[in-house]
PDB file of C-alpha atoms in Angstrom:
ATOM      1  CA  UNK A 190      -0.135  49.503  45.837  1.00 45.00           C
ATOM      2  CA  UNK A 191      -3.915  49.996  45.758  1.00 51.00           C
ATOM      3  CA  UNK A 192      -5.832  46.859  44.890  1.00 51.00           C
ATOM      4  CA  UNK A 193      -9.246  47.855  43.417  1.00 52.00           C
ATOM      5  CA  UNK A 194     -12.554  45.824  44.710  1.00 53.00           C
ATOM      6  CA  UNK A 195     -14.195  44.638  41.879  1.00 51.00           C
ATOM      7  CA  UNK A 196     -17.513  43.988  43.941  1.00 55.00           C
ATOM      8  CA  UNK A 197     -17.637  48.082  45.295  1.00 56.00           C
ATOM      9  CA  UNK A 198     -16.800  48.956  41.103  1.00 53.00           C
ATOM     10  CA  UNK A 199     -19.749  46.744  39.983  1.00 57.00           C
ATOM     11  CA  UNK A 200     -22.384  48.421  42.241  1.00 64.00           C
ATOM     12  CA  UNK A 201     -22.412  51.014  39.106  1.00 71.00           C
ATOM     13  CA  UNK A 202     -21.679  48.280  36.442  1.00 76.00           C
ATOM     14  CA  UNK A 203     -24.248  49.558  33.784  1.00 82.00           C
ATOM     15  CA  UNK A 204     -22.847  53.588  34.670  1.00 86.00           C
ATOM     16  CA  UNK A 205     -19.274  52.271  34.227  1.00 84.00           C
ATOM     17  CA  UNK A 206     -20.041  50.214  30.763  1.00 89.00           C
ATOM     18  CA  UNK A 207     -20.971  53.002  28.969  1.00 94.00           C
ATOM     19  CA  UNK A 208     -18.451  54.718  27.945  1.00 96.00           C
ATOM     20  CA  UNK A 209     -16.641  51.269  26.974  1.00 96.00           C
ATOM     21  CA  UNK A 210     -19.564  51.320  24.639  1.00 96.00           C
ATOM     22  CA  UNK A 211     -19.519  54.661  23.506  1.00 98.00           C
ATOM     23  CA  UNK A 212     -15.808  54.583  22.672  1.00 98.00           C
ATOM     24  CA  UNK A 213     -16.197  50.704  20.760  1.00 98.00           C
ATOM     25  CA  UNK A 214     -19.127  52.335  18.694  1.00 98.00           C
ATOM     26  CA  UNK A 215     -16.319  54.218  17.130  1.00 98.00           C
ATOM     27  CA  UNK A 216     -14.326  51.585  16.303  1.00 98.00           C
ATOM     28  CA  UNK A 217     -14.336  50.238  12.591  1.00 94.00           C
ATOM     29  CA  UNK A 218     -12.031  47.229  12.865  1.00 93.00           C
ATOM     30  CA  UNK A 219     -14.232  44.659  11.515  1.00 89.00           C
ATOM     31  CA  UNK A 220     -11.871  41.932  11.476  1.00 94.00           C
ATOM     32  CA  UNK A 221      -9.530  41.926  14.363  1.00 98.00           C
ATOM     33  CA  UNK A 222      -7.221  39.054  15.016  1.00 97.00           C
ATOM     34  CA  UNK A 223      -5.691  40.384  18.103  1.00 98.00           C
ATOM     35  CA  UNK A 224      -7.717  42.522  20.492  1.00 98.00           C
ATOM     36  CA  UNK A 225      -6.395  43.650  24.119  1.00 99.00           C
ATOM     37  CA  UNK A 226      -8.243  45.312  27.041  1.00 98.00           C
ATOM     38  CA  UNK A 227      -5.738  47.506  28.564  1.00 98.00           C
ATOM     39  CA  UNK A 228      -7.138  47.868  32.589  1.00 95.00           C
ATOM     40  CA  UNK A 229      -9.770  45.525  31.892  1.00 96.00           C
ATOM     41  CA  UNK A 230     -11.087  45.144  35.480  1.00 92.00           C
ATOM     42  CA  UNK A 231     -14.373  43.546  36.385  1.00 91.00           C
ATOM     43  CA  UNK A 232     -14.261  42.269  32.496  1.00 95.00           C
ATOM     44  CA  UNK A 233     -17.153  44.088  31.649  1.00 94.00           C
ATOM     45  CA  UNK A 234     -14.912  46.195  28.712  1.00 96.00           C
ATOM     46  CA  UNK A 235     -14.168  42.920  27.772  1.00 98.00           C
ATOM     47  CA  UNK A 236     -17.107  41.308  27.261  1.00 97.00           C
ATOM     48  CA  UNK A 237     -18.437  43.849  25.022  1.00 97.00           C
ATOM     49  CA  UNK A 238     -15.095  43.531  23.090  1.00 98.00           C
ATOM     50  CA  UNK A 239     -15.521  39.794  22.937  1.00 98.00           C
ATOM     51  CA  UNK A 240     -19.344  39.712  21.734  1.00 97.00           C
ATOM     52  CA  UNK A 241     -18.105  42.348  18.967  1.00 98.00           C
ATOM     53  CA  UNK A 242     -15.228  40.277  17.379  1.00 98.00           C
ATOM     54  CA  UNK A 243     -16.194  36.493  18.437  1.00 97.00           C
ATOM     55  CA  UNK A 244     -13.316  35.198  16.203  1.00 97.00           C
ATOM     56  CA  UNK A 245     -10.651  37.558  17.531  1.00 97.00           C
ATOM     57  CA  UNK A 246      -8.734  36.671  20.165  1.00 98.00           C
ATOM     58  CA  UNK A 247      -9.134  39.011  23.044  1.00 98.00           C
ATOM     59  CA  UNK A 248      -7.079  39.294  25.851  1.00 98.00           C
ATOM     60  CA  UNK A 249      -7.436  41.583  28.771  1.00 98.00           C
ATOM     61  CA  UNK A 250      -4.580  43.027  30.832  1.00 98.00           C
ATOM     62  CA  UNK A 251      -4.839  44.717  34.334  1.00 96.00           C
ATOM     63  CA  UNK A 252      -2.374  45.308  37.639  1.00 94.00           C
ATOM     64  CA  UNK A 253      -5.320  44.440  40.269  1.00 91.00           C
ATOM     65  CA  UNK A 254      -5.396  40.693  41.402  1.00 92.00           C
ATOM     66  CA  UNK A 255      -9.016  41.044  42.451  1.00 90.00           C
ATOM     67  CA  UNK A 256     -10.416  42.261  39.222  1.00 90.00           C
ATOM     68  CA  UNK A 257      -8.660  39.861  37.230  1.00 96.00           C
ATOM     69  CA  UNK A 258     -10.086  37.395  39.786  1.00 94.00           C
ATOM     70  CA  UNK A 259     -13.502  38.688  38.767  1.00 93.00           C
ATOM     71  CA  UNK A 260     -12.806  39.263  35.373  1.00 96.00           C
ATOM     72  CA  UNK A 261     -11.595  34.950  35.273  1.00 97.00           C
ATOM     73  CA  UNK A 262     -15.057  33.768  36.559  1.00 96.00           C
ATOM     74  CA  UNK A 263     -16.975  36.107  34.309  1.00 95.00           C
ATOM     75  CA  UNK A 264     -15.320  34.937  31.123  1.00 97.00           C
ATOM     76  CA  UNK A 265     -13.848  31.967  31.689  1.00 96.00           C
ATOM     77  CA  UNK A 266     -12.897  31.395  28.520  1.00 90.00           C
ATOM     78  CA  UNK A 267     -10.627  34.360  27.914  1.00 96.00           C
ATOM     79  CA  UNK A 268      -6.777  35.544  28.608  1.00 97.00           C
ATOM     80  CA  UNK A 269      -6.109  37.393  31.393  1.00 98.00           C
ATOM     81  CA  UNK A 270      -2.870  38.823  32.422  1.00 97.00           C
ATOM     82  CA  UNK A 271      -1.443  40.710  35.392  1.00 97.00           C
ATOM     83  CA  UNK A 272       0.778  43.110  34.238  1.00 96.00           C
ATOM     84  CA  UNK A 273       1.331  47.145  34.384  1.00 95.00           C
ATOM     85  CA  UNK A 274       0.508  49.126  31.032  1.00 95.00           C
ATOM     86  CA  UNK A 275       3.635  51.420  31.984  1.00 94.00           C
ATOM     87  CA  UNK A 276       6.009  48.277  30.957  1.00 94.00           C
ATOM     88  CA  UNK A 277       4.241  46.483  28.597  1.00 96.00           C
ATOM     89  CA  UNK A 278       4.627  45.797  24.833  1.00 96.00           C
ATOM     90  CA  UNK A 279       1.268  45.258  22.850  1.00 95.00           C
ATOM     91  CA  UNK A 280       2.007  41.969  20.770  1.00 93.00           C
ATOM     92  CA  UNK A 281       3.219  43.013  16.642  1.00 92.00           C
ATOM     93  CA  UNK A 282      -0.017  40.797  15.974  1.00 94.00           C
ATOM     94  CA  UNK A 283      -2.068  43.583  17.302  1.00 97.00           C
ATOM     95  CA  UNK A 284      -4.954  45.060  15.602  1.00 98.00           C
ATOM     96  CA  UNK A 285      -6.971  47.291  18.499  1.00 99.00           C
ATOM     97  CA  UNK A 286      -5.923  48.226  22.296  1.00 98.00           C
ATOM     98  CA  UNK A 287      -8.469  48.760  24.103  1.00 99.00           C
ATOM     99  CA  UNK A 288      -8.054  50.891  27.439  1.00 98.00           C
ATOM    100  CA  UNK A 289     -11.633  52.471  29.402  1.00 96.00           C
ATOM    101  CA  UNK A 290     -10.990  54.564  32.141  1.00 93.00           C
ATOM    102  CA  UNK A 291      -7.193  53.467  32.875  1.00 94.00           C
ATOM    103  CA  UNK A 292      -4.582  55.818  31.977  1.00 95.00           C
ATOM    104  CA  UNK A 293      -5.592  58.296  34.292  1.00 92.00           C
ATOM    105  CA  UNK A 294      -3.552  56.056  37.057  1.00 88.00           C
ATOM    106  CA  UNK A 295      -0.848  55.744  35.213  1.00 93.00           C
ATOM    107  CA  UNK A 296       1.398  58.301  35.708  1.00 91.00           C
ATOM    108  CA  UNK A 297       3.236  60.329  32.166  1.00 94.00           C
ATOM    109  CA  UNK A 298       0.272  58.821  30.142  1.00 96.00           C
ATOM    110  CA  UNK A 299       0.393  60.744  27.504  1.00 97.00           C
ATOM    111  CA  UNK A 300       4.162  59.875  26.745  1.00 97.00           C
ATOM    112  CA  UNK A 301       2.561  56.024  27.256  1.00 97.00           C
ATOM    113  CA  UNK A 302       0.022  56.556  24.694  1.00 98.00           C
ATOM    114  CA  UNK A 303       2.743  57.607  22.070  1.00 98.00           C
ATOM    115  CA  UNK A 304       5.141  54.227  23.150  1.00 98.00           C
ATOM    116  CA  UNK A 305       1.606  52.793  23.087  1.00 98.00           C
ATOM    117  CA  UNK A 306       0.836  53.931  19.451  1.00 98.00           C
ATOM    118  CA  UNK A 307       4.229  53.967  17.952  1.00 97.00           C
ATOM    119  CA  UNK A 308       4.804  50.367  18.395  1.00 97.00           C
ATOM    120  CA  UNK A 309       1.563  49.662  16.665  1.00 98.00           C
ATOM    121  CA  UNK A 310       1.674  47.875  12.908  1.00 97.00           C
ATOM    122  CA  UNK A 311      -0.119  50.099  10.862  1.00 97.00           C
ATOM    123  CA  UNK A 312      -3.886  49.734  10.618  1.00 97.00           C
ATOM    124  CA  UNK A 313      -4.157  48.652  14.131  1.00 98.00           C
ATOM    125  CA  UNK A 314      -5.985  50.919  16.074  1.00 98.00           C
ATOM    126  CA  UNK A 315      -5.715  52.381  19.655  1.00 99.00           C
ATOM    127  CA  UNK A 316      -9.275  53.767  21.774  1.00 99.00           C
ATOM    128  CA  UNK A 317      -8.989  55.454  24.469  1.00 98.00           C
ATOM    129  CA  UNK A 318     -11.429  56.478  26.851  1.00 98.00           C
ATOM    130  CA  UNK A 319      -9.964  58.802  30.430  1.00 97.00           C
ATOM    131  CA  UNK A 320     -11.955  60.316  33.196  1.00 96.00           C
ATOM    132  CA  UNK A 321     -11.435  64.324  33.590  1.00 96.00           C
ATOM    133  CA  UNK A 322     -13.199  64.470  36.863  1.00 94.00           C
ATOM    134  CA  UNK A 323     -10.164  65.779  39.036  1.00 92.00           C
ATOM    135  CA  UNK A 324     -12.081  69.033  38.804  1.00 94.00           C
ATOM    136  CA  UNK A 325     -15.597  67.754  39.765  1.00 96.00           C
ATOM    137  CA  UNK A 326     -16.842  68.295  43.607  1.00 97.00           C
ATOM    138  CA  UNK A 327     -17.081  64.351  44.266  1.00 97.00           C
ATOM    139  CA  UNK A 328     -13.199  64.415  43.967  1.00 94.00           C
ATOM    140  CA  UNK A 329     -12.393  68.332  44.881  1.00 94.00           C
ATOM    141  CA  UNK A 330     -14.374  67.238  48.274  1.00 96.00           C
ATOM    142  CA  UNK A 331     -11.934  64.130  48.792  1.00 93.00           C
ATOM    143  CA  UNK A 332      -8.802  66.053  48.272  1.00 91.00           C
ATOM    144  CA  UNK A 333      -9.911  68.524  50.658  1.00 93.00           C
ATOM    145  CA  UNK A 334     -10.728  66.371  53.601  1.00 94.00           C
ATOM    146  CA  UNK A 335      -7.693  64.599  52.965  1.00 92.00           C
ATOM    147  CA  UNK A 336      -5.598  67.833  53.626  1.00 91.00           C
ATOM    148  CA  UNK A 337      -7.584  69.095  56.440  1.00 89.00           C
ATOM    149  CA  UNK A 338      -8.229  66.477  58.641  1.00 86.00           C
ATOM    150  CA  UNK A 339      -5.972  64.813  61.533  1.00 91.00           C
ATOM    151  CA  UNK A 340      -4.298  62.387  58.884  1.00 92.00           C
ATOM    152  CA  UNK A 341      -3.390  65.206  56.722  1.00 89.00           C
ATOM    153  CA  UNK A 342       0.093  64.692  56.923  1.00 86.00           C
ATOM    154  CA  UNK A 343      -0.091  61.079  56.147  1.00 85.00           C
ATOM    155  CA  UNK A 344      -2.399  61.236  52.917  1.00 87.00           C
ATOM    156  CA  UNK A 345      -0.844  64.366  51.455  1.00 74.00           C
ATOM    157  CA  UNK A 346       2.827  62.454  51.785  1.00 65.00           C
ATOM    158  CA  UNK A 347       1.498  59.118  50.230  1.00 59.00           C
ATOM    159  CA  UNK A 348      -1.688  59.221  48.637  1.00 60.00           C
ATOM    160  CA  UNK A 349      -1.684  58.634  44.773  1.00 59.00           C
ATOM    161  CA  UNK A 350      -2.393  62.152  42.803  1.00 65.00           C
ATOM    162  CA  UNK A 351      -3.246  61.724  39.250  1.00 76.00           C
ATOM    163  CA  UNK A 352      -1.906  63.532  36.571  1.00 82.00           C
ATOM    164  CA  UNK A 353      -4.471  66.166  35.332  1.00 88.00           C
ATOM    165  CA  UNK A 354      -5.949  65.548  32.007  1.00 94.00           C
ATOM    166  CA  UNK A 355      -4.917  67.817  28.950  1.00 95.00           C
ATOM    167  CA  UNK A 356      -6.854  69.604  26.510  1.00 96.00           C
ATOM    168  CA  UNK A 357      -7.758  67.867  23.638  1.00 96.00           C
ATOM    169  CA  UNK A 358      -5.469  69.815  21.560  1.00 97.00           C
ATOM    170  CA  UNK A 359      -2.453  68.464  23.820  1.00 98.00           C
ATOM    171  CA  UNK A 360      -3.669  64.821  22.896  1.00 98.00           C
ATOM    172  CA  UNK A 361      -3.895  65.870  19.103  1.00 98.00           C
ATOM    173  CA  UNK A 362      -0.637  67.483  18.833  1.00 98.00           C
ATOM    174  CA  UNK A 363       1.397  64.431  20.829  1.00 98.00           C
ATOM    175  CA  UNK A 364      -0.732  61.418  18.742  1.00 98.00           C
ATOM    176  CA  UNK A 365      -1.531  62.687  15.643  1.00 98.00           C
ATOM    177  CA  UNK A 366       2.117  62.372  13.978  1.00 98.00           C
ATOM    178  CA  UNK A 367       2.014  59.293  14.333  1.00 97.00           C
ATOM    179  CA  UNK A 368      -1.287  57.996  13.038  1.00 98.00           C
ATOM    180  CA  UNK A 369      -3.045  57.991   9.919  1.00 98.00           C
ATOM    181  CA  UNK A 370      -6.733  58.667  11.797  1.00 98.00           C
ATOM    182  CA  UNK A 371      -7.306  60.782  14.636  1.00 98.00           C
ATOM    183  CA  UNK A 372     -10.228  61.459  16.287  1.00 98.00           C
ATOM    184  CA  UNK A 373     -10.915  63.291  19.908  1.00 98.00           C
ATOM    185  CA  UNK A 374     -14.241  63.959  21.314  1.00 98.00           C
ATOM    186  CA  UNK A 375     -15.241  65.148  25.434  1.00 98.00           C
ATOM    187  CA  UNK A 376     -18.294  63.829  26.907  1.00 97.00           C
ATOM    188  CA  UNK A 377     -19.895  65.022  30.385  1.00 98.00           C
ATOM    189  CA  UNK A 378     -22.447  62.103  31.520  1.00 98.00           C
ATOM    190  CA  UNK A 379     -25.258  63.157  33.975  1.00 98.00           C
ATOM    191  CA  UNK A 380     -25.838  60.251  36.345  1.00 96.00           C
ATOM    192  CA  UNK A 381     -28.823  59.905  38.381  1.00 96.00           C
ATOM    193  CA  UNK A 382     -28.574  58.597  41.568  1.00 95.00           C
ATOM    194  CA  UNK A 383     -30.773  57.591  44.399  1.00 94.00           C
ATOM    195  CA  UNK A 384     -28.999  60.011  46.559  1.00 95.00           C
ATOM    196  CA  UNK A 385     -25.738  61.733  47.584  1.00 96.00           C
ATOM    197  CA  UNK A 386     -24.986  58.086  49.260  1.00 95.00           C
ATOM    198  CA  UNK A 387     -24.754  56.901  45.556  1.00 94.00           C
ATOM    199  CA  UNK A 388     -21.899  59.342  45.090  1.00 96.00           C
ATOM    200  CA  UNK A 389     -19.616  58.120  47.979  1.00 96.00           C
ATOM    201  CA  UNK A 390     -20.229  54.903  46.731  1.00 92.00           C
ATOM    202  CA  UNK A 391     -19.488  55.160  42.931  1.00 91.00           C
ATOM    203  CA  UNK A 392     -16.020  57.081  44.052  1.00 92.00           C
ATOM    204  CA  UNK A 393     -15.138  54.430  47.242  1.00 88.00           C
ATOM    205  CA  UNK A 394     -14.916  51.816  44.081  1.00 79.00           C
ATOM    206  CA  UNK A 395     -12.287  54.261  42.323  1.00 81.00           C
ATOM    207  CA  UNK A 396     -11.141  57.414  43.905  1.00 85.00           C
ATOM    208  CA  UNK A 397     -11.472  57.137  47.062  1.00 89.00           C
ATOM    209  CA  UNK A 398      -9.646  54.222  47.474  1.00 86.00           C
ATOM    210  CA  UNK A 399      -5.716  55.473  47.405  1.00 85.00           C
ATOM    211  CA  UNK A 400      -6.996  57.342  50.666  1.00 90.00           C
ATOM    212  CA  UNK A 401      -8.822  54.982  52.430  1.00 90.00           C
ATOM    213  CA  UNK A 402      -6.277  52.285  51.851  1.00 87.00           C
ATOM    214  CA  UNK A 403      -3.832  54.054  53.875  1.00 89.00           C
ATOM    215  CA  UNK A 404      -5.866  54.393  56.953  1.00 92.00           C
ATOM    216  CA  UNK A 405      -7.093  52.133  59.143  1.00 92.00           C
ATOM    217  CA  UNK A 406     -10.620  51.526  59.952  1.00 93.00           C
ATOM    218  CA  UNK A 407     -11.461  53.981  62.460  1.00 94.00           C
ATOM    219  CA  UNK A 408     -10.189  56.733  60.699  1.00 94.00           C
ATOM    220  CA  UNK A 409     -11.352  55.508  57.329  1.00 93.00           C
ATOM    221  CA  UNK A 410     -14.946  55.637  58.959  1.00 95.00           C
ATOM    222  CA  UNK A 411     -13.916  59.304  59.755  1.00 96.00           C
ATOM    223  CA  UNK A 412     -12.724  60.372  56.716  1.00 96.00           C
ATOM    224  CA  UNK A 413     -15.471  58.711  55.040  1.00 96.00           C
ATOM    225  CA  UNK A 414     -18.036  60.779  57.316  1.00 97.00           C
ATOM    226  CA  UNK A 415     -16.676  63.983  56.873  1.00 97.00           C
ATOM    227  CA  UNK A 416     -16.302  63.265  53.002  1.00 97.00           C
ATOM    228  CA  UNK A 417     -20.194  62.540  52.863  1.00 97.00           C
ATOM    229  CA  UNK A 418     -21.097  65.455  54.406  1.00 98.00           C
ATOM    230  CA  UNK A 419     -19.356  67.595  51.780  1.00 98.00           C
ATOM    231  CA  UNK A 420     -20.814  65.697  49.186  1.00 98.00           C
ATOM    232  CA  UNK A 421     -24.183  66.448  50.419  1.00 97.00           C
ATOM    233  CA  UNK A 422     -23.662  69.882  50.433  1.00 97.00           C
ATOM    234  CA  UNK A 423     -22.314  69.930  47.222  1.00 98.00           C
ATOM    235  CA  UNK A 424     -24.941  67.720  45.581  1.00 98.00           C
ATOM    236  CA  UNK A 425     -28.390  69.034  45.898  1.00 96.00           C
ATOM    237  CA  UNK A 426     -31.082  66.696  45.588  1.00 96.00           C
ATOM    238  CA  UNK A 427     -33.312  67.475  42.379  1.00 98.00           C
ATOM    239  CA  UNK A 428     -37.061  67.984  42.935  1.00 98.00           C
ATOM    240  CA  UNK A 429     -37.928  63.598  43.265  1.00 97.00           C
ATOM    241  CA  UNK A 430     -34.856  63.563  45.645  1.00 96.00           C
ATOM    242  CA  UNK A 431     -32.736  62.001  43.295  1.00 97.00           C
ATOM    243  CA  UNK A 432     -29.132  62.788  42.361  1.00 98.00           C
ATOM    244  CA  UNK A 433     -27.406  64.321  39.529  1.00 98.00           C
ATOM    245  CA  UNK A 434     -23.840  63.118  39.095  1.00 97.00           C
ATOM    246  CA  UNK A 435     -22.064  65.051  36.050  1.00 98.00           C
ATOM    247  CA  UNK A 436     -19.140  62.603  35.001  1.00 97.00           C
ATOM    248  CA  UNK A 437     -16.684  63.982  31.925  1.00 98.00           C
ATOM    249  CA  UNK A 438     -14.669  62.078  30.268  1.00 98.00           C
ATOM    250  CA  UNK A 439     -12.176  62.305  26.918  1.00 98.00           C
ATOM    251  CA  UNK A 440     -12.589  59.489  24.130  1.00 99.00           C
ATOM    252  CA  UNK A 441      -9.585  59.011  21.600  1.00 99.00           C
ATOM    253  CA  UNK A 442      -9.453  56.972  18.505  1.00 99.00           C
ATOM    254  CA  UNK A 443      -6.406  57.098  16.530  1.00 99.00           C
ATOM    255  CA  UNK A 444      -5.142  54.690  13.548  1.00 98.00           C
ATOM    256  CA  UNK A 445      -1.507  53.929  13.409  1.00 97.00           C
TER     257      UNK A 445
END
């Protein structure tokens, strides 16, 4: 199983917090007793949740050792447990889960968001925030090198594939029975980077990794070179030489 480096996800750390802050601006819960960070990470989704309900108690969740390692010494005075969304039950004290950028690894998610929302109380509130970048040349690119190069048959056999991400109307019809509130919005960020070396590096924290962890260094060090020159071909540097790096992503708030 892929263990995500908190220190490589960081590098983008203001990039990456966004959209937990987009999708918590959307939030009315004023008064949460029970809050949980589904895939909490780094803990930077759950800082933000913890500055906006001080007297909740908030509790983040993730499968990566590392991250919760991180996410420990950056909030020392939090919960944090290692366990996989896929088998487990929000607590009936629940009043918001919490989940940026998550689901997307998780295999049948949209059949987890219903267990997810169904076994809500009602009130309690479930935002959702998922990356639809499968499309997007930074991960197109990776796909293709991984199916043309010499380790083709070893990465198309056991590298993770995510499930594509439906249309909102997919999410509305499967959530919307059972909630009182439903809303769905789509969002393509436009992130300027230094360079096209910026781009390798915001996917080797995320992306990339279910490839790379299945080679060893030499031919990660390939892969990663052949990668980089697609990306630069793909990515065009604007007229100061910088980098535009179009990210979209699908935000769901839904009310039991």
């Amino acid at each position: 199983m892929t263990d995500w480096s908190a220190e490589q996800y960081l590098k983008f750390e203001d990039e990456r917090t966004r959209p937990s802050r987009d999708l918590l601006a959307q939030i009315t819960c004023e008064d949460p007793r029970k809050v949980v960070d589904i895939g909490c990470g780094p803990g930077n989704s759950t800082e933000l949740l913890v500055k906006r309900w001080p007297n909740a108690s908030v509790v983040g969740i993730d499968t990566s050792a590392e991250m919760l390692r991180q996410a420990r010494a950056r909030l020392p005075g939090q919960t944090f447990i290692e366990a996989n969304v896929a088998h487990w039950v929000p607590p009936e004290t629940c009043d918001v889960l919490f989940a940026n950028a998550i689901f997307q690894w998780v295999p049948g998610h949209l059949k987890q968001l219903q267990r997810l929302l169904a076994q809500l109380r009602a009130g309690a509130v479930l935002a959702v925030q998922i990356p639809d970048s499968l499309d997007e040349p930074a991960h197109v690119l990776m796909r293709e090198v991984a199916h043309e190069g010499p380790w083709r048959e070893q990465l198309s056999e056991k590298a993770r594939v995510r499930d594509a991400v439906p249309p909102p109307a997919v999410y509305y019809d499967a959530l919307s029975p059972i909630c009182s509130q439903f809303q769905i919005w789509h969002t393509v960020y436009y992130h300027v980077l230094d360079s096209t070396a910026g781009v390798v590096e915001w996917v080797k924290g995320t992306g990339l990794r279910p490839f790379l962890d299945l080679l060893e260094a030499p031919e990660a060090k390939q892969f990663l070179a052949e990668y980089a020159a697609r990306v630069a071909a793909a990515y065009p540097p604007q007229a100061d030489g910088k980098v535009i790096f179009r990210f979209p992503r699908v935000f769901i708030v839904a009310v039991k």
